[in-house]
PDB file of C-alpha atoms in Angstrom:
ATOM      1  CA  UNK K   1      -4.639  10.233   8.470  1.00 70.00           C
ATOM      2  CA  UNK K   2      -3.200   6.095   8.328  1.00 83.00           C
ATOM      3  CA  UNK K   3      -2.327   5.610   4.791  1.00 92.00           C
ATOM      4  CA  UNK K   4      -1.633   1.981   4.028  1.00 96.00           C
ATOM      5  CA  UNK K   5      -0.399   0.736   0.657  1.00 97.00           C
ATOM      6  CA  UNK K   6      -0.778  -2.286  -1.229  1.00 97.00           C
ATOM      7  CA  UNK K   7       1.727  -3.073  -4.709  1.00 97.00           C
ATOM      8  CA  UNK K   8       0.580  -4.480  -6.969  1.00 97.00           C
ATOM      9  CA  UNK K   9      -2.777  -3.061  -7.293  1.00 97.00           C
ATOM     10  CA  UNK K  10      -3.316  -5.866 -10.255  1.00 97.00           C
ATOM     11  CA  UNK K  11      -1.471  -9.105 -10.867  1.00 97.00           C
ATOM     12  CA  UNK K  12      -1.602 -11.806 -13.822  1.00 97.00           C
ATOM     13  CA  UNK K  13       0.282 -14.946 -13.931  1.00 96.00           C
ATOM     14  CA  UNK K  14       0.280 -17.828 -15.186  1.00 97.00           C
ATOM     15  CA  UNK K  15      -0.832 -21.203 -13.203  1.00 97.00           C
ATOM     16  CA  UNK K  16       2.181 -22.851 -11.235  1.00 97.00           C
ATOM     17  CA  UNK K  17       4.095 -19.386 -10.554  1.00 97.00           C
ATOM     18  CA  UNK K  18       4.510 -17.471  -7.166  1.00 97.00           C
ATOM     19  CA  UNK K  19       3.296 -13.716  -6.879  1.00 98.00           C
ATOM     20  CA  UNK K  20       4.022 -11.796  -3.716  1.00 98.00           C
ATOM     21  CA  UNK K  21       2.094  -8.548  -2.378  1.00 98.00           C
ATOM     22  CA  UNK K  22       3.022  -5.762  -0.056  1.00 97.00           C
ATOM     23  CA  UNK K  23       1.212  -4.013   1.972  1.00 97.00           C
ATOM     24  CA  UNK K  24       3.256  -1.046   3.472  1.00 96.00           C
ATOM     25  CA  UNK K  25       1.624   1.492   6.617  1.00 95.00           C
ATOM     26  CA  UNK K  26       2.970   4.730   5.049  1.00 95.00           C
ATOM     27  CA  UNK K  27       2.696   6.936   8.190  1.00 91.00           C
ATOM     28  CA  UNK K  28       2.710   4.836  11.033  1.00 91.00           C
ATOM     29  CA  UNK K  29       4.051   1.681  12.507  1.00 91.00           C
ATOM     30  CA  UNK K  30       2.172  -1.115  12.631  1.00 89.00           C
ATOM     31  CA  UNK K  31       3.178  -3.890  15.132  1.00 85.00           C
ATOM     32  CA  UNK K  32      -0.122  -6.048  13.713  1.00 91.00           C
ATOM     33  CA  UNK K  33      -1.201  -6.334   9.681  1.00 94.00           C
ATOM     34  CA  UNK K  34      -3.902  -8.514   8.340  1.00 95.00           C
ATOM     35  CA  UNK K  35      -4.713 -10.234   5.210  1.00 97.00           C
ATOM     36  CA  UNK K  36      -8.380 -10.745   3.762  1.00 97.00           C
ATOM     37  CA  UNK K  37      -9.428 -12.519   0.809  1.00 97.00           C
ATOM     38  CA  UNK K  38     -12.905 -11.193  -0.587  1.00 97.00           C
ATOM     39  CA  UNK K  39     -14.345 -13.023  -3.589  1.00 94.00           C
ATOM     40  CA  UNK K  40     -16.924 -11.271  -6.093  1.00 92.00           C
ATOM     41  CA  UNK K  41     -19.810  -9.517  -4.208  1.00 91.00           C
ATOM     42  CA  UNK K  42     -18.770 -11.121  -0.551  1.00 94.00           C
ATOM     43  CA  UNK K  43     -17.735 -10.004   2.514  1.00 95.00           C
ATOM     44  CA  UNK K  44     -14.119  -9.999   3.659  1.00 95.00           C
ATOM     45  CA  UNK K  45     -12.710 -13.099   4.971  1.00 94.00           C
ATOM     46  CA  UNK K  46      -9.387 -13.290   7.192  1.00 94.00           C
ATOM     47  CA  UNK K  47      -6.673 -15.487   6.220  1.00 96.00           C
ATOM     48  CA  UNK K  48      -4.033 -14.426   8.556  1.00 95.00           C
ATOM     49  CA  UNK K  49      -2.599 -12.273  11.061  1.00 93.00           C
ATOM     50  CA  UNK K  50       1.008 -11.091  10.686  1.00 90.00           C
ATOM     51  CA  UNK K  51       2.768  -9.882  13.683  1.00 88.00           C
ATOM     52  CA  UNK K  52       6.308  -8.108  12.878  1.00 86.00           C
ATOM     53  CA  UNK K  53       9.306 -10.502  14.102  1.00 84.00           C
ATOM     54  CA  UNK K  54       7.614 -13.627  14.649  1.00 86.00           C
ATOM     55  CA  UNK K  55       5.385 -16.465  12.692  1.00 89.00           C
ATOM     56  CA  UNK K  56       2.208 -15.182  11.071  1.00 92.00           C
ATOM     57  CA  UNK K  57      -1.183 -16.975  12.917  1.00 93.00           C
ATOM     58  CA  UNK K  58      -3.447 -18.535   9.906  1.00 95.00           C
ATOM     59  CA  UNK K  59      -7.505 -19.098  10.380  1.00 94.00           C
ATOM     60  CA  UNK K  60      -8.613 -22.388   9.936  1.00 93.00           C
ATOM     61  CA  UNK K  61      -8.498 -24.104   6.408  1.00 94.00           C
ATOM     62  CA  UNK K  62      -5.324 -21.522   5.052  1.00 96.00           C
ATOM     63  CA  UNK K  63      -2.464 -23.466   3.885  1.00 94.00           C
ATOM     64  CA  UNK K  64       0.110 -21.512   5.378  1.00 93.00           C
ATOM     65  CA  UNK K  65       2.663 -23.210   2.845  1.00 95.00           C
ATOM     66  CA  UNK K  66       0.697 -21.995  -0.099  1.00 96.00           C
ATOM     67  CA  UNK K  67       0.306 -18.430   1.351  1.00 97.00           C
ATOM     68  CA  UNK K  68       3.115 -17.536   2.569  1.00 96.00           C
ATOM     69  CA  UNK K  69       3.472 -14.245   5.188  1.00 95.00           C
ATOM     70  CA  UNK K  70       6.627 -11.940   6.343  1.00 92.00           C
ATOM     71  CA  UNK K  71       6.046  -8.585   8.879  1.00 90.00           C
ATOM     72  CA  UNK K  72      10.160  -7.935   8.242  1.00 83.00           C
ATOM     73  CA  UNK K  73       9.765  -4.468   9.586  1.00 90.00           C
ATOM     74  CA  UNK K  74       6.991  -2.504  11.652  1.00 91.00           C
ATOM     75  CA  UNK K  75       6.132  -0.878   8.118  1.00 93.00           C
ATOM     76  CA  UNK K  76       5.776  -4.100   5.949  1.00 95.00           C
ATOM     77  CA  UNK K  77       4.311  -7.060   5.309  1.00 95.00           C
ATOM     78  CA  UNK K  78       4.083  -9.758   2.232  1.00 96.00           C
ATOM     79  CA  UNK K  79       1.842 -11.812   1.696  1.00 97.00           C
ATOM     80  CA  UNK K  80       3.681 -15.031  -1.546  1.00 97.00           C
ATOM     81  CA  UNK K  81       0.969 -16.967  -2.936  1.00 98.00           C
ATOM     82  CA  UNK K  82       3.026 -19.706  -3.841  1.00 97.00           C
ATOM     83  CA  UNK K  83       2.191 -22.204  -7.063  1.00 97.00           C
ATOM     84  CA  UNK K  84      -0.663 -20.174  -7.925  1.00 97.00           C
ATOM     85  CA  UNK K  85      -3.562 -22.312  -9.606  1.00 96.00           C
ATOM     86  CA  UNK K  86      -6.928 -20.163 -11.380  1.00 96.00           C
ATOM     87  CA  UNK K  87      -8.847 -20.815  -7.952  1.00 96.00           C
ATOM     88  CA  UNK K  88      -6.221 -18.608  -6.289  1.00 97.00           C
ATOM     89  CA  UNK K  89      -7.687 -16.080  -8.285  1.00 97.00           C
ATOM     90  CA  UNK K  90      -8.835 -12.987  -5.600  1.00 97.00           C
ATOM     91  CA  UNK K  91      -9.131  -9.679  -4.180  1.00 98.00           C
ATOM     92  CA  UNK K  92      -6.703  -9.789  -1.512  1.00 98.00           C
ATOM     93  CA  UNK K  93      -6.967  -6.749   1.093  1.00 98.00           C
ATOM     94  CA  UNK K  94      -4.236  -6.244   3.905  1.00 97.00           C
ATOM     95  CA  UNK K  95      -4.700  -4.221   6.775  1.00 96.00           C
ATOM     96  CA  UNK K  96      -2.948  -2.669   9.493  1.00 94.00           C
ATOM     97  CA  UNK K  97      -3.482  -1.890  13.363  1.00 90.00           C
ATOM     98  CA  UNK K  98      -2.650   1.557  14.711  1.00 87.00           C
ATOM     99  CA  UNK K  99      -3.319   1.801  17.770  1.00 78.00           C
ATOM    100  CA  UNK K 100      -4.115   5.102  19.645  1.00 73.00           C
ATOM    101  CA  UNK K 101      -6.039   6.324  16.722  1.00 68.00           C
ATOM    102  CA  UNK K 102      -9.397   6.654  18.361  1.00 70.00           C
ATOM    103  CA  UNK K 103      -8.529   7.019  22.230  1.00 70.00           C
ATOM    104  CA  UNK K 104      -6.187   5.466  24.088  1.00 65.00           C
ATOM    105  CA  UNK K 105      -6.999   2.236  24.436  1.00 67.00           C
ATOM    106  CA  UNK K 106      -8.456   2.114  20.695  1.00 74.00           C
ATOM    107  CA  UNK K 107      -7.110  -0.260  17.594  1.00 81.00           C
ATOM    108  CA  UNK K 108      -8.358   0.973  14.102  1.00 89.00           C
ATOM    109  CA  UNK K 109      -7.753  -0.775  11.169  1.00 92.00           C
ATOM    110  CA  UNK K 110      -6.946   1.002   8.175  1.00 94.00           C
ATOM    111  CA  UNK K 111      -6.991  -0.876   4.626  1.00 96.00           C
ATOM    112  CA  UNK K 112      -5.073  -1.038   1.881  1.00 97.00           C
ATOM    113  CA  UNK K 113      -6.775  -0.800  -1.297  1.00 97.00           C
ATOM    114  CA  UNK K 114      -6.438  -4.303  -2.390  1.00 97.00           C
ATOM    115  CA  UNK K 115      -4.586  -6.056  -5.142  1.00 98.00           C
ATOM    116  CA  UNK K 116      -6.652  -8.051  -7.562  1.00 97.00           C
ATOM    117  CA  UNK K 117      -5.151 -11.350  -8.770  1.00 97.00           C
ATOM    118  CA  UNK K 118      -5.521 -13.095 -11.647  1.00 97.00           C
ATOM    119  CA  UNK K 119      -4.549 -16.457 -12.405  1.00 97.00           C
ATOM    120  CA  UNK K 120      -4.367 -18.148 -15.508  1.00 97.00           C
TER     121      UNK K 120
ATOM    122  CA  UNK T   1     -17.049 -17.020  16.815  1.00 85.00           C
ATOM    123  CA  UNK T   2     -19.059 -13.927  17.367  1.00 90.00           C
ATOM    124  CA  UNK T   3     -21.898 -13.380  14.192  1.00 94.00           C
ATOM    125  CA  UNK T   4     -22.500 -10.006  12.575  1.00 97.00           C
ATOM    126  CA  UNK T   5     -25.792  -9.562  10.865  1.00 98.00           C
ATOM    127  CA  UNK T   6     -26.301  -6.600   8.852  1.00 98.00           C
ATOM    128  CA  UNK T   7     -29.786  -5.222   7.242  1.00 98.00           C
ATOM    129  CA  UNK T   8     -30.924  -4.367   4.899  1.00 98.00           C
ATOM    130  CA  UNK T   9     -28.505  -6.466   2.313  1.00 97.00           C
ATOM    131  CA  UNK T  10     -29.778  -3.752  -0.262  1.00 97.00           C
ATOM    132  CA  UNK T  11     -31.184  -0.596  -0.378  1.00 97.00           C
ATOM    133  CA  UNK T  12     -31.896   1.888  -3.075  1.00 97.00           C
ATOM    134  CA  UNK T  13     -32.626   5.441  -3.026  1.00 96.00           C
ATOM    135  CA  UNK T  14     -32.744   8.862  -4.598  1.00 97.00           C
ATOM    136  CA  UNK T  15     -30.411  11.442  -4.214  1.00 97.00           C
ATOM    137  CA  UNK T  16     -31.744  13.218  -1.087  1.00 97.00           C
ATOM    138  CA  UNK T  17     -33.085  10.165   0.858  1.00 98.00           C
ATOM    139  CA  UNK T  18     -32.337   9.286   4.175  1.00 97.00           C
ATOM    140  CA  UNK T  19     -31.078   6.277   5.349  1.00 97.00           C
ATOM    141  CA  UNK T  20     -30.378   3.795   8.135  1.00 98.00           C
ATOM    142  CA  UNK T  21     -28.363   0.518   8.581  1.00 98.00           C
ATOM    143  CA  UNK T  22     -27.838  -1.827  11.075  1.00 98.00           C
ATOM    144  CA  UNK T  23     -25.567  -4.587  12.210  1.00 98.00           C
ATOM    145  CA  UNK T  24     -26.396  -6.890  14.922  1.00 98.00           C
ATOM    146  CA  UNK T  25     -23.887  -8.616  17.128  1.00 97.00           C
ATOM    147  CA  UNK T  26     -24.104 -11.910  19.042  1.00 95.00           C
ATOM    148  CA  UNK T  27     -21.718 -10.978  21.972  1.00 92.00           C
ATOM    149  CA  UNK T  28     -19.842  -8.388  23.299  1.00 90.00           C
ATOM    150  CA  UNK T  29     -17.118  -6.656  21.589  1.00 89.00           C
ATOM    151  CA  UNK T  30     -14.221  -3.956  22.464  1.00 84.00           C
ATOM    152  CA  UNK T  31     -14.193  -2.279  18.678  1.00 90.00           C
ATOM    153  CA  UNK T  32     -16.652  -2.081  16.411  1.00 95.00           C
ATOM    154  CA  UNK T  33     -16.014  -0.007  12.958  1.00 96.00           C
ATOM    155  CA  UNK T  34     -18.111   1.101   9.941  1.00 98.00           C
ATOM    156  CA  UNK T  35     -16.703   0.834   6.471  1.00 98.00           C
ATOM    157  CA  UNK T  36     -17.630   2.467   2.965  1.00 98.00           C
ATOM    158  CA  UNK T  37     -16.004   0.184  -0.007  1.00 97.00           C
ATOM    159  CA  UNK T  38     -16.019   1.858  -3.203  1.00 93.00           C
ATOM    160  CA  UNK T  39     -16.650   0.524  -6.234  1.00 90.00           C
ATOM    161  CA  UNK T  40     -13.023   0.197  -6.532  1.00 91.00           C
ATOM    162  CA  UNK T  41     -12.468  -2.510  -3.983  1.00 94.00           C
ATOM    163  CA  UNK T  42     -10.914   0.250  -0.985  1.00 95.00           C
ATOM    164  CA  UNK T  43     -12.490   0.175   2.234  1.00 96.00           C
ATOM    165  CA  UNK T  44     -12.635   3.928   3.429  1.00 96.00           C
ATOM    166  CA  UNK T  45     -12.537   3.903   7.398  1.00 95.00           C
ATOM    167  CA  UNK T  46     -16.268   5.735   8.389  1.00 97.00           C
ATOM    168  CA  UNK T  47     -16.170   5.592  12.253  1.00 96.00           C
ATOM    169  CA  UNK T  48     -14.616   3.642  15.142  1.00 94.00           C
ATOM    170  CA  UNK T  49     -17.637   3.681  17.583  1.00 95.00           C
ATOM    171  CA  UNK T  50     -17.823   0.612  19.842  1.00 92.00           C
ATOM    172  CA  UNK T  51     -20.190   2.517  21.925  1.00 93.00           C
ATOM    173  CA  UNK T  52     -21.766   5.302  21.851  1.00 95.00           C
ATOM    174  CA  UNK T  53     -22.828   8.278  18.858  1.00 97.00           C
ATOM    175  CA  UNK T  54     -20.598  10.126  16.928  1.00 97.00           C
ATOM    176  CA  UNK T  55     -21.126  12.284  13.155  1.00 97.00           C
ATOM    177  CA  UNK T  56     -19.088  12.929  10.686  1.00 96.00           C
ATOM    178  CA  UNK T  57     -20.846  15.062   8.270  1.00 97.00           C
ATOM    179  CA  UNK T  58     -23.668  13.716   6.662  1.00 98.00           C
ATOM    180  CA  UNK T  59     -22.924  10.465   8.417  1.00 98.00           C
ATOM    181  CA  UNK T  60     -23.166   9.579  11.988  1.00 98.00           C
ATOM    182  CA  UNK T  61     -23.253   6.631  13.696  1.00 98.00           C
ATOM    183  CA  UNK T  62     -24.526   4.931  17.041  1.00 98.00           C
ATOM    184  CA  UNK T  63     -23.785   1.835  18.737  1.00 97.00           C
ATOM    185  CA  UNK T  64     -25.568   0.480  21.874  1.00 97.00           C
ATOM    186  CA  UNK T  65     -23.246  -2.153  23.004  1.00 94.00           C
ATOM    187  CA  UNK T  66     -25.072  -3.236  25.721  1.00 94.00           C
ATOM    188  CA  UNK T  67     -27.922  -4.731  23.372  1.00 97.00           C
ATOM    189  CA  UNK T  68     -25.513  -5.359  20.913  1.00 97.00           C
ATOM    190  CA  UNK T  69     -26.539  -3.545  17.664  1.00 98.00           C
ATOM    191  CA  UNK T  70     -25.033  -0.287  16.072  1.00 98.00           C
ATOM    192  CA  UNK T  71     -26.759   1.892  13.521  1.00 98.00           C
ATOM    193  CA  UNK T  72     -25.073   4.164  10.383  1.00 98.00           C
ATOM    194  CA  UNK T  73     -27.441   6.874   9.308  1.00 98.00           C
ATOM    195  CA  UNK T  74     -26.878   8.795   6.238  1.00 98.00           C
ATOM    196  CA  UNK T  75     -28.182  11.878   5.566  1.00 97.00           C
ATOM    197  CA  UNK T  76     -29.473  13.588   2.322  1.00 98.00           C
ATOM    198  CA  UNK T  77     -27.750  10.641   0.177  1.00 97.00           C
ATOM    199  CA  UNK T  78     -25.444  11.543  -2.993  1.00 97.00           C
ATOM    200  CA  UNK T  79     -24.965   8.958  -5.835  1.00 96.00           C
ATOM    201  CA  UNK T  80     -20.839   9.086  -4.455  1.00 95.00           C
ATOM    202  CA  UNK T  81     -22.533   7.208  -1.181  1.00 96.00           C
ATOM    203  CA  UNK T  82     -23.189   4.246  -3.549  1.00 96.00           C
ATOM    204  CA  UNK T  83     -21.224   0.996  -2.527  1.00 96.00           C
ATOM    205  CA  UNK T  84     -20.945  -1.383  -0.308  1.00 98.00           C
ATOM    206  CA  UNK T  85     -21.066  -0.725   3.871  1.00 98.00           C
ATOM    207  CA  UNK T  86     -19.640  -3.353   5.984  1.00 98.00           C
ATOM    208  CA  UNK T  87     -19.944  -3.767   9.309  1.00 98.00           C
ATOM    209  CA  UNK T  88     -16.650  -5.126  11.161  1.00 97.00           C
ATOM    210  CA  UNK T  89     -16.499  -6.322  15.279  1.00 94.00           C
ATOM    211  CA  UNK T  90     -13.629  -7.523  17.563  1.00 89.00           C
ATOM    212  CA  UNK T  91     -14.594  -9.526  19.912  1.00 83.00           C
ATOM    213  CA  UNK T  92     -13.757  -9.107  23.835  1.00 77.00           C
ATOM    214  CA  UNK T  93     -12.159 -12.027  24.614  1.00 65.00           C
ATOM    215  CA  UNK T  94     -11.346 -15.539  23.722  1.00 54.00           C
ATOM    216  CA  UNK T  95      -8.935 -16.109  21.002  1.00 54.00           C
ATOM    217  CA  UNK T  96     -10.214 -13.633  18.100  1.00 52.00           C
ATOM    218  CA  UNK T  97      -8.389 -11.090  20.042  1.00 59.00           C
ATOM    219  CA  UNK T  98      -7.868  -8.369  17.741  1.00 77.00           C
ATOM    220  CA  UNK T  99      -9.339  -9.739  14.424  1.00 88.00           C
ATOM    221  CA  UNK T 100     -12.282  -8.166  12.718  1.00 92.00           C
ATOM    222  CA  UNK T 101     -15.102 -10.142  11.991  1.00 93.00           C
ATOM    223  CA  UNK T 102     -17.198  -8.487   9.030  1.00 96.00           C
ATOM    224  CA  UNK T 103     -21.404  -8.860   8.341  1.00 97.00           C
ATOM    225  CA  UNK T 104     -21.828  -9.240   5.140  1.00 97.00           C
ATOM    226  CA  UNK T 105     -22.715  -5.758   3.747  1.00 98.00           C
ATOM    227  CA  UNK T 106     -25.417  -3.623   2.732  1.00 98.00           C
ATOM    228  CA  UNK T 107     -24.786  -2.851  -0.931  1.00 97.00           C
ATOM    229  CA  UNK T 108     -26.462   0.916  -1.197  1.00 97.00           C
ATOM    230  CA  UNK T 109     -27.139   2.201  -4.958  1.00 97.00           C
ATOM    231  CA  UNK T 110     -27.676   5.609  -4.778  1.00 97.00           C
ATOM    232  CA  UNK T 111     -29.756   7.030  -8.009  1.00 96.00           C
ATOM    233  CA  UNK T 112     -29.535  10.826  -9.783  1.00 95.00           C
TER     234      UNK T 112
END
């Protein structure tokens, strides 16, 4: 099956520090990843879209200076949140795109399972 | 953007039960995928089914894209079924092209 990680699984840090997240596709290259936020009993919401070798694509009201987002490789993408503050506090979910999975013409996402951020 | 409606937002039942959820879609869309979140946070891939029926199990799934609604049944529930099931669409078209757009859950407690 599409295995994609996420490290850490848990963060805490302190208010006014930087944390970054990856989210690796373990067996299978991923030209498209996505980040979610969810907050406590919510749905997902998307933040961004991060295509490997060019400029990540942010949905409307992310600060793409406070969240920063790098696809180096077809395998991985971070996701920095930069000078943290307690509202930045979240379950952050990547995902990634493989297509071909279902069909041809198919693109399933798989998920990673989430790092939960804490920030104090 | 497209909206995804999904119903019931909670249902209970005893181990055994059947079950049926929905998720309504306000236009048309070129993936549509069915997700089981655990009470750990992961989202567990159920089915990629932008049209038509497929089973997986105790689970199957149909989607009738033309009137823009799919349905997850589940079958002789087990209290492991318990969590949340999200409902996720791309839209054909425009500029969501490729981005999942998730209903809001139906949060399923299954009891012993």
């Amino acid at each position: 099956g599409a295995v994609v990680s996420q490290h850490p699984s848990w963060v805490i840090c302190k208010s006014g520090t930087s944390v970054k997240i990856e989210c690796r596709s373990l067996d299978f290259q991923a030209t498209t990843m996505f980040w979610y936020r969810q907050f406590p009993k919510q749905s997902l919401m998307l933040m961004a879209t991060s295509n490997e070798g060019s400029k990540a694509t942010y949905e409307q009201g992310v600060e793409k200076d406070k969240f920063l987002i790098n696809h180096a490789s077809l395998t991985l993408s971070t996701l920095t949140v930069t000078s943290a503050h307690p509202e930045d506090s979240s379950f952050y979910i990547c995902s990634a795109r493989r297509p071909g999975a279902s069909g041809v013409n198919s693109y399933e996402q798989y998920f990673g399972p989430g790092t939960r951020l804490t920030v104090t | 953007g497209i909206q995804v409606e999904q119903s019931p937002p909670d249902l209970i039942l005893q181990e055994g039960a059947n079950s049926t959820l929905r998720c309504n879609f306000s236009d048309s869309v070129n993936n549509l995928q069915w997700f089981h979140q655990n009470p750990w946070g992961q989202l567990i891939n159920l089915f990629y089914i932008p049209s038509g029926t497929k089973q997986n199990g105790r689970l199957s799934a149909t989607t009738v894209a033309t009137e823009r609604y799919s349905l997850l049944y589940i079958s002789s529930s087990q209290t492991t079924d318990s969590g949340v099931y999200f409902c996720a669409v791309v839209n054909r078209g425009g500029t969501s092209y490729g981005k999942l757009t998730f209903g809001q859950g139906t949060i399923l407690t299954v009891h012993p």
